[in-house]
Amino acid sequence: MLQSLLSSEFKPQQLSPLVPGLLAISAVVALYPVGVRAIHKAEKDAALPSGIDAPVRVPYLSPGLPLLGHTLELARNSHRFLDWLLDLCHSREGKPFVLKLLGKNDLMITAVPEHHEQILKTQFENFIKGDHLYEMLVDVAGPNVVIIEGERWKYQRKVLVNLFSTRVLREHMMPIVQKHTQVLLEIFSTAASDAKPIELGELLHRFTLDSFTEIGFGSQLGSLAAGREHPFGKALDDALHIAAARRFVLKWVWKAKRWLNVGSERQLHEAVQVMDSLVMRIISDAIEQRSHRNDPNLDGQKAVRDIVSIILDRMQADGQSVEPSEVRSIALLSLIAGRDTTANALAWLLHMLHEHPNVEGKLRAELLARFPKLATSEDYVPSVEELQHLPYLEATISEVLRLFPIFPYTSRQCIKDTVFPDGTFVREGTDIGLPHYAMARLPSVWGPTAAEFIPERFLDSETGEVLDIPAATSSAFGAGPRVCVGRRLATLEMKLVVASIVGRFHLTEVPGQDVGYKVALSLTMKNPLVVTVERVDRVVADSA
C-alpha cells in the first residue's frame, strides 16, 4: 500500500484501504466533548452585529464517517470536484455547510455573495490564505504575493501595482501583445486557407506564453512561430498540475514523496529545474547588465522595460537588497497568472461562441461596425484606445468569466472568531472554501437562468451600457485588497484577441469532442479543442 501511495499514479480513491488503520486511533473521539464546549464558548463570546440576537452556527453537511468525516466522499469526487461542490450547493439551496476532513481543519463552503464580500473585503484581516495553500504552491513559484501575508505581501503587491501602471501597460505591455496577436492571426489565416484543423487550447497557451515571457523577461521563445510547445511551457504545466493535485492527497503522503524524491514529486522537482534554467539565467543576466551601466539609456538606446527590469528598478529605488529568489517569485507569478488565465478564458469564450451562434453574430456585428478595417486588412489589430466602449464584447467576456471563472475555487483561513451581518458564525481556525464555479450556476445568486450563457445579463436593458456588478458576486479577478493587479491587462488582451479573431474568422468545433474541465488551479479544458477555421466573408457569402 505504501508503494502505491508513493507512486506517480496514486489517486485519492485509493484511500479506502487505509480505513482500518485510521479507525485504530479512535481514542481521539474522547476529545469531542472538549471541542464542542470550546465552540459554544467561542460563539457566546463573539461580537454580534446590530439586530442579531445569537450567532448562527453553520451545520455539517452530514454526520460523515467516524474520524474520516467527508474525506472519502471528497476522494471519490476529486475528478469532478467543481461539479461535486455544485451538487452540494444545490442541495443546500445556496446555504453554507461544513465538511469534516481527516487531518485538516473544518472546511466551511459558502456560495453566499454577502459572505464573499465579508471574507474578501469587509473583514479581510480576519481571513488569510493559510499554511496549507502556502505549502501546496511555494515549491513552484516561491513565496509570492498570492500565498504570503504581512509586510512581504504588502511590498510585493506594491511592486506589482507599479508593474501594471497605465503608462507601462500602454507603452510596453500592449505593443508586445499586439505583435504576438499578429503572429496568431497568420496561423488562423493559414488554417483557413489550407482547410486544416487546429488545436485551439494549445495554440492559445503558446500565444500567451510567448507574450508574457517577453513582457516578463524580455525573452522571445517563439513557440507560436515554431508550431510546437516550448519545454518551458510544458515544465510550467507539469509543475502547476502536480502542485494543484496536492489538495486531494494527505499531506504526509506528498511530503514523503518529496523527501524521497519519487513519483509525482520528483516530476515536480524536475519541472521546476527546467523553469529555473531559463528564469534564473535571465534574472542573473539582468542584474549583471545593471552593474555595468550608469545611464538607463546606454548608447542612446531605450532602456529595457520588461518586468524583471522594472522590479529591479523598484527594489533599487526602495533601498531594498536585490534577492534573485524574490525577483523570481514576483516575475514568475506574473507570467503564470498572465499565461494560464488569459489562454483558458479565451478558449472557453471561443467554445461558447461555437455553442451560441446568436451571440457570435451579435458580437461580430459590433466588432465590424467599430473596426471596419478587420474586413479589409489582414494584419490590422486594434489599439488600446480603440478597444474602449465595446459593450457587447465586454458583456460577453464578463459572462464567460462568470460561468468559467479564472480560479473556480479559492480558499481562506479564519484567524479570528467572526460573525457576518446575517449572524453566520465562523470559528477561528476554520478553513473557508469559496466555490466560484458553483456560485455562478446557483439560482439563489443569478436567478433561474444562472446556468445559461447570456451576455445580456451584464447589459442595461434600456441603455445597452455595461452594468456594474459587485465584485463579490462576479469575482473573476477577486475582490478587496487582494484583487488581481493584472486584471486590466488581462481584459485588454482578451478584447484585442477576440476582436481580431471573431471579426475575421468563424470557428467550427470538430464533432464528437468531450469539452470538460481539468481539476487544476485555473479552469483548464481537460482535452484538446480541435476546430476548423473559415474566413467571415466566406461564411457570410455561403449563408446569403
PDB file of C-alpha atoms in Angstrom, residues 60-306:
ATOM      1  CA  TYR A  60     -22.102  19.957   8.893  1.00  0.00           C
ATOM      2  CA  LEU A  61     -23.160  18.581   5.534  1.00  0.00           C
ATOM      3  CA  SER A  62     -23.939  15.216   7.155  1.00  0.00           C
ATOM      4  CA  PRO A  63     -22.575  13.234  10.104  1.00  0.00           C
ATOM      5  CA  GLY A  64     -19.945  11.600   7.895  1.00  0.00           C
ATOM      6  CA  LEU A  65     -17.815   8.648   8.963  1.00  0.00           C
ATOM      7  CA  PRO A  66     -16.181   8.435  12.404  1.00  0.00           C
ATOM      8  CA  LEU A  67     -12.871  10.341  12.286  1.00  0.00           C
ATOM      9  CA  LEU A  68     -12.842  10.363   8.482  1.00  0.00           C
ATOM     10  CA  GLY A  69     -15.828  12.669   8.169  1.00  0.00           C
ATOM     11  CA  HIS A  70     -16.291  13.507   4.485  1.00  0.00           C
ATOM     12  CA  THR A  71     -12.741  12.586   3.422  1.00  0.00           C
ATOM     13  CA  LEU A  72     -13.663   9.528   1.355  1.00  0.00           C
ATOM     14  CA  GLU A  73     -16.558  11.347  -0.299  1.00  0.00           C
ATOM     15  CA  LEU A  74     -14.156  14.089  -1.366  1.00  0.00           C
ATOM     16  CA  ALA A  75     -11.680  11.483  -2.633  1.00  0.00           C
ATOM     17  CA  ARG A  76     -14.363   9.729  -4.687  1.00  0.00           C
ATOM     18  CA  ASN A  77     -15.324  13.034  -6.316  1.00  0.00           C
ATOM     19  CA  SER A  78     -11.876  14.567  -6.753  1.00  0.00           C
ATOM     20  CA  HIS A  79     -12.049  14.140 -10.558  1.00  0.00           C
ATOM     21  CA  ARG A  80     -15.281  16.216 -10.629  1.00  0.00           C
ATOM     22  CA  PHE A  81     -14.534  18.430  -7.657  1.00  0.00           C
ATOM     23  CA  LEU A  82     -16.236  21.557  -9.019  1.00  0.00           C
ATOM     24  CA  ASP A  83     -19.440  19.777 -10.028  1.00  0.00           C
ATOM     25  CA  TRP A  84     -19.479  17.905  -6.719  1.00  0.00           C
ATOM     26  CA  LEU A  85     -19.421  21.243  -4.899  1.00  0.00           C
ATOM     27  CA  LEU A  86     -22.149  22.491  -7.245  1.00  0.00           C
ATOM     28  CA  ASP A  87     -24.318  19.477  -6.388  1.00  0.00           C
ATOM     29  CA  LEU A  88     -23.789  20.105  -2.679  1.00  0.00           C
ATOM     30  CA  CYS A  89     -24.563  23.815  -3.002  1.00  0.00           C
ATOM     31  CA  HIS A  90     -27.736  22.976  -4.943  1.00  0.00           C
ATOM     32  CA  SER A  91     -28.798  20.518  -2.243  1.00  0.00           C
ATOM     33  CA  ARG A  92     -28.358  23.257   0.363  1.00  0.00           C
ATOM     34  CA  GLU A  93     -30.113  25.865  -1.849  1.00  0.00           C
ATOM     35  CA  GLY A  94     -27.001  28.003  -1.722  1.00  0.00           C
ATOM     36  CA  LYS A  95     -26.716  27.987   2.077  1.00  0.00           C
ATOM     37  CA  PRO A  96     -23.292  27.346   3.659  1.00  0.00           C
ATOM     38  CA  PHE A  97     -22.233  23.989   5.083  1.00  0.00           C
ATOM     39  CA  VAL A  98     -19.182  22.448   6.749  1.00  0.00           C
ATOM     40  CA  LEU A  99     -17.097  19.458   5.648  1.00  0.00           C
ATOM     41  CA  LYS A 100     -15.019  17.463   8.123  1.00  0.00           C
ATOM     42  CA  LEU A 101     -11.787  16.178   6.553  1.00  0.00           C
ATOM     43  CA  LEU A 102      -9.171  13.880   8.040  1.00  0.00           C
ATOM     44  CA  GLY A 103      -6.078  15.713   9.241  1.00  0.00           C
ATOM     45  CA  LYS A 104      -7.428  19.133   8.263  1.00  0.00           C
ATOM     46  CA  ASN A 105      -9.410  21.971   9.774  1.00  0.00           C
ATOM     47  CA  ASP A 106     -13.161  22.040   9.324  1.00  0.00           C
ATOM     48  CA  LEU A 107     -13.921  23.367   5.840  1.00  0.00           C
ATOM     49  CA  MET A 108     -16.850  25.763   5.514  1.00  0.00           C
ATOM     50  CA  ILE A 109     -18.179  26.057   1.956  1.00  0.00           C
ATOM     51  CA  THR A 110     -20.166  29.211   1.258  1.00  0.00           C
ATOM     52  CA  ALA A 111     -21.666  30.366  -2.030  1.00  0.00           C
ATOM     53  CA  VAL A 112     -23.376  33.386  -0.472  1.00  0.00           C
ATOM     54  CA  PRO A 113     -22.192  36.622  -2.175  1.00  0.00           C
ATOM     55  CA  GLU A 114     -22.579  38.609   1.046  1.00  0.00           C
ATOM     56  CA  HIS A 115     -20.235  36.160   2.785  1.00  0.00           C
ATOM     57  CA  HIS A 116     -17.690  36.546  -0.019  1.00  0.00           C
ATOM     58  CA  GLU A 117     -17.887  40.314   0.451  1.00  0.00           C
ATOM     59  CA  GLN A 118     -17.104  39.910   4.159  1.00  0.00           C
ATOM     60  CA  ILE A 119     -14.270  37.422   3.595  1.00  0.00           C
ATOM     61  CA  LEU A 120     -12.557  39.160   0.688  1.00  0.00           C
ATOM     62  CA  LYS A 121     -13.168  42.788   1.593  1.00  0.00           C
ATOM     63  CA  THR A 122     -15.063  43.986   4.679  1.00  0.00           C
ATOM     64  CA  GLN A 123     -13.424  41.677   7.262  1.00  0.00           C
ATOM     65  CA  PHE A 124     -10.412  40.864   5.104  1.00  0.00           C
ATOM     66  CA  GLU A 125      -7.990  40.995   8.059  1.00  0.00           C
ATOM     67  CA  ASN A 126      -9.764  38.027   9.692  1.00  0.00           C
ATOM     68  CA  PHE A 127      -9.195  35.709   6.716  1.00  0.00           C
ATOM     69  CA  ILE A 128      -5.724  34.756   5.464  1.00  0.00           C
ATOM     70  CA  LYS A 129      -4.529  32.398   2.740  1.00  0.00           C
ATOM     71  CA  GLY A 130      -3.227  29.915   5.329  1.00  0.00           C
ATOM     72  CA  ASP A 131      -0.346  27.469   5.649  1.00  0.00           C
ATOM     73  CA  HIS A 132      -1.913  24.728   3.519  1.00  0.00           C
ATOM     74  CA  LEU A 133      -2.072  26.881   0.383  1.00  0.00           C
ATOM     75  CA  TYR A 134       1.455  28.151   1.025  1.00  0.00           C
ATOM     76  CA  GLU A 135       2.879  24.633   1.318  1.00  0.00           C
ATOM     77  CA  MET A 136       0.933  23.460  -1.717  1.00  0.00           C
ATOM     78  CA  LEU A 137       2.289  26.142  -4.079  1.00  0.00           C
ATOM     79  CA  VAL A 138       5.569  27.516  -2.722  1.00  0.00           C
ATOM     80  CA  ASP A 139       7.701  24.881  -4.483  1.00  0.00           C
ATOM     81  CA  VAL A 140       6.566  26.178  -7.889  1.00  0.00           C
ATOM     82  CA  ALA A 141       6.754  29.974  -7.743  1.00  0.00           C
ATOM     83  CA  GLY A 142       8.398  30.620  -4.389  1.00  0.00           C
ATOM     84  CA  PRO A 143       6.973  32.825  -1.624  1.00  0.00           C
ATOM     85  CA  ASN A 144       4.871  35.074  -3.856  1.00  0.00           C
ATOM     86  CA  VAL A 145       2.111  37.628  -3.341  1.00  0.00           C
ATOM     87  CA  VAL A 146      -0.649  35.032  -3.827  1.00  0.00           C
ATOM     88  CA  ILE A 147       0.353  32.916  -0.818  1.00  0.00           C
ATOM     89  CA  ILE A 148       2.269  35.167   1.599  1.00  0.00           C
ATOM     90  CA  GLU A 149       0.992  37.549   4.268  1.00  0.00           C
ATOM     91  CA  GLY A 150       2.202  40.567   6.205  1.00  0.00           C
ATOM     92  CA  GLU A 151       4.888  43.056   5.232  1.00  0.00           C
ATOM     93  CA  ARG A 152       6.384  40.972   2.403  1.00  0.00           C
ATOM     94  CA  TRP A 153       2.924  40.667   0.862  1.00  0.00           C
ATOM     95  CA  LYS A 154       2.457  44.440   1.089  1.00  0.00           C
ATOM     96  CA  TYR A 155       5.840  45.068  -0.507  1.00  0.00           C
ATOM     97  CA  GLN A 156       5.408  42.565  -3.352  1.00  0.00           C
ATOM     98  CA  ARG A 157       1.917  43.892  -4.057  1.00  0.00           C
ATOM     99  CA  LYS A 158       3.247  47.459  -4.198  1.00  0.00           C
ATOM    100  CA  VAL A 159       5.848  46.322  -6.736  1.00  0.00           C
ATOM    101  CA  LEU A 160       3.156  44.610  -8.818  1.00  0.00           C
ATOM    102  CA  VAL A 161       0.899  47.672  -8.745  1.00  0.00           C
ATOM    103  CA  ASN A 162       3.791  49.697 -10.183  1.00  0.00           C
ATOM    104  CA  LEU A 163       4.390  46.989 -12.790  1.00  0.00           C
ATOM    105  CA  PHE A 164       0.861  47.275 -14.141  1.00  0.00           C
ATOM    106  CA  SER A 165       0.602  51.053 -14.184  1.00  0.00           C
ATOM    107  CA  THR A 166      -1.355  52.633 -17.028  1.00  0.00           C
ATOM    108  CA  ARG A 167       1.817  54.010 -18.611  1.00  0.00           C
ATOM    109  CA  VAL A 168       3.717  50.694 -18.551  1.00  0.00           C
ATOM    110  CA  LEU A 169       0.671  48.835 -19.807  1.00  0.00           C
ATOM    111  CA  ARG A 170       0.122  51.240 -22.699  1.00  0.00           C
ATOM    112  CA  GLU A 171       3.749  51.853 -23.708  1.00  0.00           C
ATOM    113  CA  HIS A 172       5.326  48.446 -23.091  1.00  0.00           C
ATOM    114  CA  MET A 173       2.931  45.573 -22.472  1.00  0.00           C
ATOM    115  CA  MET A 174       0.157  46.037 -25.029  1.00  0.00           C
ATOM    116  CA  PRO A 175       2.519  46.626 -28.001  1.00  0.00           C
ATOM    117  CA  ILE A 176       4.046  43.209 -27.244  1.00  0.00           C
ATOM    118  CA  VAL A 177       0.585  41.612 -27.087  1.00  0.00           C
ATOM    119  CA  GLN A 178      -0.348  43.291 -30.379  1.00  0.00           C
ATOM    120  CA  LYS A 179       2.820  41.955 -32.033  1.00  0.00           C
ATOM    121  CA  HIS A 180       2.103  38.365 -30.971  1.00  0.00           C
ATOM    122  CA  THR A 181      -1.569  38.734 -31.930  1.00  0.00           C
ATOM    123  CA  GLN A 182      -0.434  39.401 -35.498  1.00  0.00           C
ATOM    124  CA  VAL A 183       1.545  36.133 -35.450  1.00  0.00           C
ATOM    125  CA  LEU A 184      -1.555  34.359 -34.110  1.00  0.00           C
ATOM    126  CA  LEU A 185      -3.656  35.801 -36.937  1.00  0.00           C
ATOM    127  CA  GLU A 186      -1.192  34.462 -39.514  1.00  0.00           C
ATOM    128  CA  ILE A 187      -1.723  30.957 -38.097  1.00  0.00           C
ATOM    129  CA  PHE A 188      -5.521  31.329 -38.301  1.00  0.00           C
ATOM    130  CA  SER A 189      -5.228  32.665 -41.853  1.00  0.00           C
ATOM    131  CA  THR A 190      -3.077  29.702 -42.912  1.00  0.00           C
ATOM    132  CA  ALA A 191      -5.511  27.267 -41.272  1.00  0.00           C
ATOM    133  CA  ALA A 192      -8.393  28.862 -43.183  1.00  0.00           C
ATOM    134  CA  SER A 193      -6.515  28.700 -46.499  1.00  0.00           C
ATOM    135  CA  ASP A 194      -5.332  25.111 -46.007  1.00  0.00           C
ATOM    136  CA  ALA A 195      -8.642  23.909 -44.514  1.00  0.00           C
ATOM    137  CA  LYS A 196      -6.690  22.062 -41.819  1.00  0.00           C
ATOM    138  CA  PRO A 197      -7.983  21.759 -38.232  1.00  0.00           C
ATOM    139  CA  ILE A 198      -6.015  23.387 -35.418  1.00  0.00           C
ATOM    140  CA  GLU A 199      -5.885  22.634 -31.685  1.00  0.00           C
ATOM    141  CA  LEU A 200      -7.204  25.833 -30.162  1.00  0.00           C
ATOM    142  CA  GLY A 201      -6.321  25.492 -26.472  1.00  0.00           C
ATOM    143  CA  GLU A 202      -2.692  24.566 -27.083  1.00  0.00           C
ATOM    144  CA  LEU A 203      -2.344  27.373 -29.652  1.00  0.00           C
ATOM    145  CA  LEU A 204      -3.707  29.988 -27.243  1.00  0.00           C
ATOM    146  CA  HIS A 205      -1.357  28.793 -24.494  1.00  0.00           C
ATOM    147  CA  ARG A 206       1.610  29.187 -26.846  1.00  0.00           C
ATOM    148  CA  PHE A 207       0.377  32.685 -27.712  1.00  0.00           C
ATOM    149  CA  THR A 208       0.119  33.791 -24.084  1.00  0.00           C
ATOM    150  CA  LEU A 209       3.421  32.084 -23.195  1.00  0.00           C
ATOM    151  CA  ASP A 210       5.235  33.995 -25.943  1.00  0.00           C
ATOM    152  CA  SER A 211       3.532  37.252 -24.948  1.00  0.00           C
ATOM    153  CA  PHE A 212       4.171  37.033 -21.230  1.00  0.00           C
ATOM    154  CA  THR A 213       7.730  35.707 -21.374  1.00  0.00           C
ATOM    155  CA  GLU A 214       8.608  38.760 -23.456  1.00  0.00           C
ATOM    156  CA  ILE A 215       6.621  41.069 -21.156  1.00  0.00           C
ATOM    157  CA  GLY A 216       8.094  39.470 -18.057  1.00  0.00           C
ATOM    158  CA  PHE A 217      11.639  38.576 -19.005  1.00  0.00           C
ATOM    159  CA  GLY A 218      12.351  40.248 -22.342  1.00  0.00           C
ATOM    160  CA  SER A 219      12.839  36.758 -23.784  1.00  0.00           C
ATOM    161  CA  GLN A 220      11.360  35.676 -27.114  1.00  0.00           C
ATOM    162  CA  LEU A 221      10.533  31.962 -27.015  1.00  0.00           C
ATOM    163  CA  GLY A 222       8.987  31.856 -30.488  1.00  0.00           C
ATOM    164  CA  SER A 223       6.730  28.895 -29.720  1.00  0.00           C
ATOM    165  CA  LEU A 224       3.934  30.280 -31.930  1.00  0.00           C
ATOM    166  CA  ALA A 225       6.172  30.520 -34.976  1.00  0.00           C
ATOM    167  CA  ALA A 226       7.823  27.173 -34.194  1.00  0.00           C
ATOM    168  CA  GLY A 227       4.454  25.432 -34.164  1.00  0.00           C
ATOM    169  CA  ARG A 228       5.179  23.393 -31.039  1.00  0.00           C
ATOM    170  CA  GLU A 229       5.193  23.711 -27.275  1.00  0.00           C
ATOM    171  CA  HIS A 230       8.346  25.128 -25.700  1.00  0.00           C
ATOM    172  CA  PRO A 231       9.992  22.996 -22.941  1.00  0.00           C
ATOM    173  CA  PHE A 232       9.469  25.882 -20.517  1.00  0.00           C
ATOM    174  CA  GLY A 233       5.724  25.830 -21.181  1.00  0.00           C
ATOM    175  CA  LYS A 234       5.493  22.070 -20.653  1.00  0.00           C
ATOM    176  CA  ALA A 235       7.500  22.292 -17.427  1.00  0.00           C
ATOM    177  CA  LEU A 236       5.212  25.044 -16.163  1.00  0.00           C
ATOM    178  CA  ASP A 237       2.105  22.978 -16.973  1.00  0.00           C
ATOM    179  CA  ASP A 238       3.516  19.903 -15.225  1.00  0.00           C
ATOM    180  CA  ALA A 239       4.565  21.824 -12.115  1.00  0.00           C
ATOM    181  CA  LEU A 240       1.212  23.565 -11.681  1.00  0.00           C
ATOM    182  CA  HIS A 241      -0.770  20.359 -12.280  1.00  0.00           C
ATOM    183  CA  ILE A 242       1.211  18.373  -9.694  1.00  0.00           C
ATOM    184  CA  ALA A 243       1.082  21.182  -7.132  1.00  0.00           C
ATOM    185  CA  ALA A 244      -2.690  21.534  -7.550  1.00  0.00           C
ATOM    186  CA  ALA A 245      -3.161  17.765  -7.097  1.00  0.00           C
ATOM    187  CA  ARG A 246      -1.656  18.026  -3.602  1.00  0.00           C
ATOM    188  CA  ARG A 247      -5.029  19.397  -2.484  1.00  0.00           C
ATOM    189  CA  PHE A 248      -6.572  15.933  -2.759  1.00  0.00           C
ATOM    190  CA  VAL A 249      -3.749  13.945  -1.154  1.00  0.00           C
ATOM    191  CA  LEU A 250      -2.963  13.536   2.531  1.00  0.00           C
ATOM    192  CA  LYS A 251      -0.194  15.983   3.370  1.00  0.00           C
ATOM    193  CA  TRP A 252       2.136  13.347   4.781  1.00  0.00           C
ATOM    194  CA  VAL A 253       1.873  11.355   1.549  1.00  0.00           C
ATOM    195  CA  TRP A 254       3.055  14.072  -0.825  1.00  0.00           C
ATOM    196  CA  LYS A 255       5.619  15.324   1.690  1.00  0.00           C
ATOM    197  CA  ALA A 256       7.057  11.813   1.974  1.00  0.00           C
ATOM    198  CA  LYS A 257       7.251  11.592  -1.813  1.00  0.00           C
ATOM    199  CA  ARG A 258       9.008  14.953  -1.909  1.00  0.00           C
ATOM    200  CA  TRP A 259      11.507  13.892   0.766  1.00  0.00           C
ATOM    201  CA  LEU A 260      12.204  10.621  -1.074  1.00  0.00           C
ATOM    202  CA  ASN A 261      12.204  12.437  -4.440  1.00  0.00           C
ATOM    203  CA  VAL A 262       9.921   9.868  -6.074  1.00  0.00           C
ATOM    204  CA  GLY A 263       6.816   9.786  -8.240  1.00  0.00           C
ATOM    205  CA  SER A 264       4.963  12.995  -8.971  1.00  0.00           C
ATOM    206  CA  GLU A 265       7.100  14.988  -6.527  1.00  0.00           C
ATOM    207  CA  ARG A 266      10.219  14.053  -8.471  1.00  0.00           C
ATOM    208  CA  GLN A 267       8.460  15.168 -11.652  1.00  0.00           C
ATOM    209  CA  LEU A 268       7.624  18.470  -9.944  1.00  0.00           C
ATOM    210  CA  HIS A 269      11.243  18.978  -8.897  1.00  0.00           C
ATOM    211  CA  GLU A 270      12.466  18.277 -12.436  1.00  0.00           C
ATOM    212  CA  ALA A 271       9.887  20.646 -13.942  1.00  0.00           C
ATOM    213  CA  VAL A 272      10.951  23.474 -11.621  1.00  0.00           C
ATOM    214  CA  GLN A 273      14.585  22.872 -12.607  1.00  0.00           C
ATOM    215  CA  VAL A 274      13.642  23.308 -16.281  1.00  0.00           C
ATOM    216  CA  MET A 275      11.786  26.524 -15.458  1.00  0.00           C
ATOM    217  CA  ASP A 276      14.676  27.898 -13.413  1.00  0.00           C
ATOM    218  CA  SER A 277      17.224  27.119 -16.110  1.00  0.00           C
ATOM    219  CA  LEU A 278      15.559  29.894 -18.115  1.00  0.00           C
ATOM    220  CA  VAL A 279      14.216  32.223 -15.416  1.00  0.00           C
ATOM    221  CA  MET A 280      17.269  32.419 -13.154  1.00  0.00           C
ATOM    222  CA  ARG A 281      19.598  32.875 -16.133  1.00  0.00           C
ATOM    223  CA  ILE A 282      17.532  35.844 -17.318  1.00  0.00           C
ATOM    224  CA  ILE A 283      17.473  37.368 -13.827  1.00  0.00           C
ATOM    225  CA  SER A 284      21.224  36.877 -13.354  1.00  0.00           C
ATOM    226  CA  ASP A 285      21.919  38.462 -16.750  1.00  0.00           C
ATOM    227  CA  ALA A 286      19.679  41.427 -15.903  1.00  0.00           C
ATOM    228  CA  ILE A 287      21.460  42.001 -12.586  1.00  0.00           C
ATOM    229  CA  GLU A 288      24.860  41.700 -14.285  1.00  0.00           C
ATOM    230  CA  GLN A 289      23.906  44.180 -17.005  1.00  0.00           C
ATOM    231  CA  ARG A 290      22.719  46.712 -14.435  1.00  0.00           C
ATOM    232  CA  SER A 291      26.047  46.545 -12.623  1.00  0.00           C
ATOM    233  CA  HIS A 292      27.809  47.739 -15.804  1.00  0.00           C
ATOM    234  CA  ARG A 293      25.630  50.691 -16.688  1.00  0.00           C
ATOM    235  CA  ASN A 294      25.209  54.103 -15.139  1.00  0.00           C
ATOM    236  CA  ASP A 295      22.792  55.536 -17.671  1.00  0.00           C
ATOM    237  CA  PRO A 296      19.404  53.826 -18.247  1.00  0.00           C
ATOM    238  CA  ASN A 297      19.674  54.858 -21.903  1.00  0.00           C
ATOM    239  CA  LEU A 298      23.022  53.307 -22.644  1.00  0.00           C
ATOM    240  CA  ASP A 299      24.414  54.261 -26.081  1.00  0.00           C
ATOM    241  CA  GLY A 300      21.271  56.254 -26.785  1.00  0.00           C
ATOM    242  CA  GLN A 301      19.135  53.113 -26.775  1.00  0.00           C
ATOM    243  CA  LYS A 302      15.913  52.825 -24.854  1.00  0.00           C
ATOM    244  CA  ALA A 303      16.273  51.023 -21.533  1.00  0.00           C
ATOM    245  CA  VAL A 304      14.814  47.516 -21.349  1.00  0.00           C
ATOM    246  CA  ARG A 305      11.367  47.636 -19.695  1.00  0.00           C
ATOM    247  CA  ASP A 306      10.497  44.011 -19.056  1.00  0.00           C
TER     248      ASP A 306
END
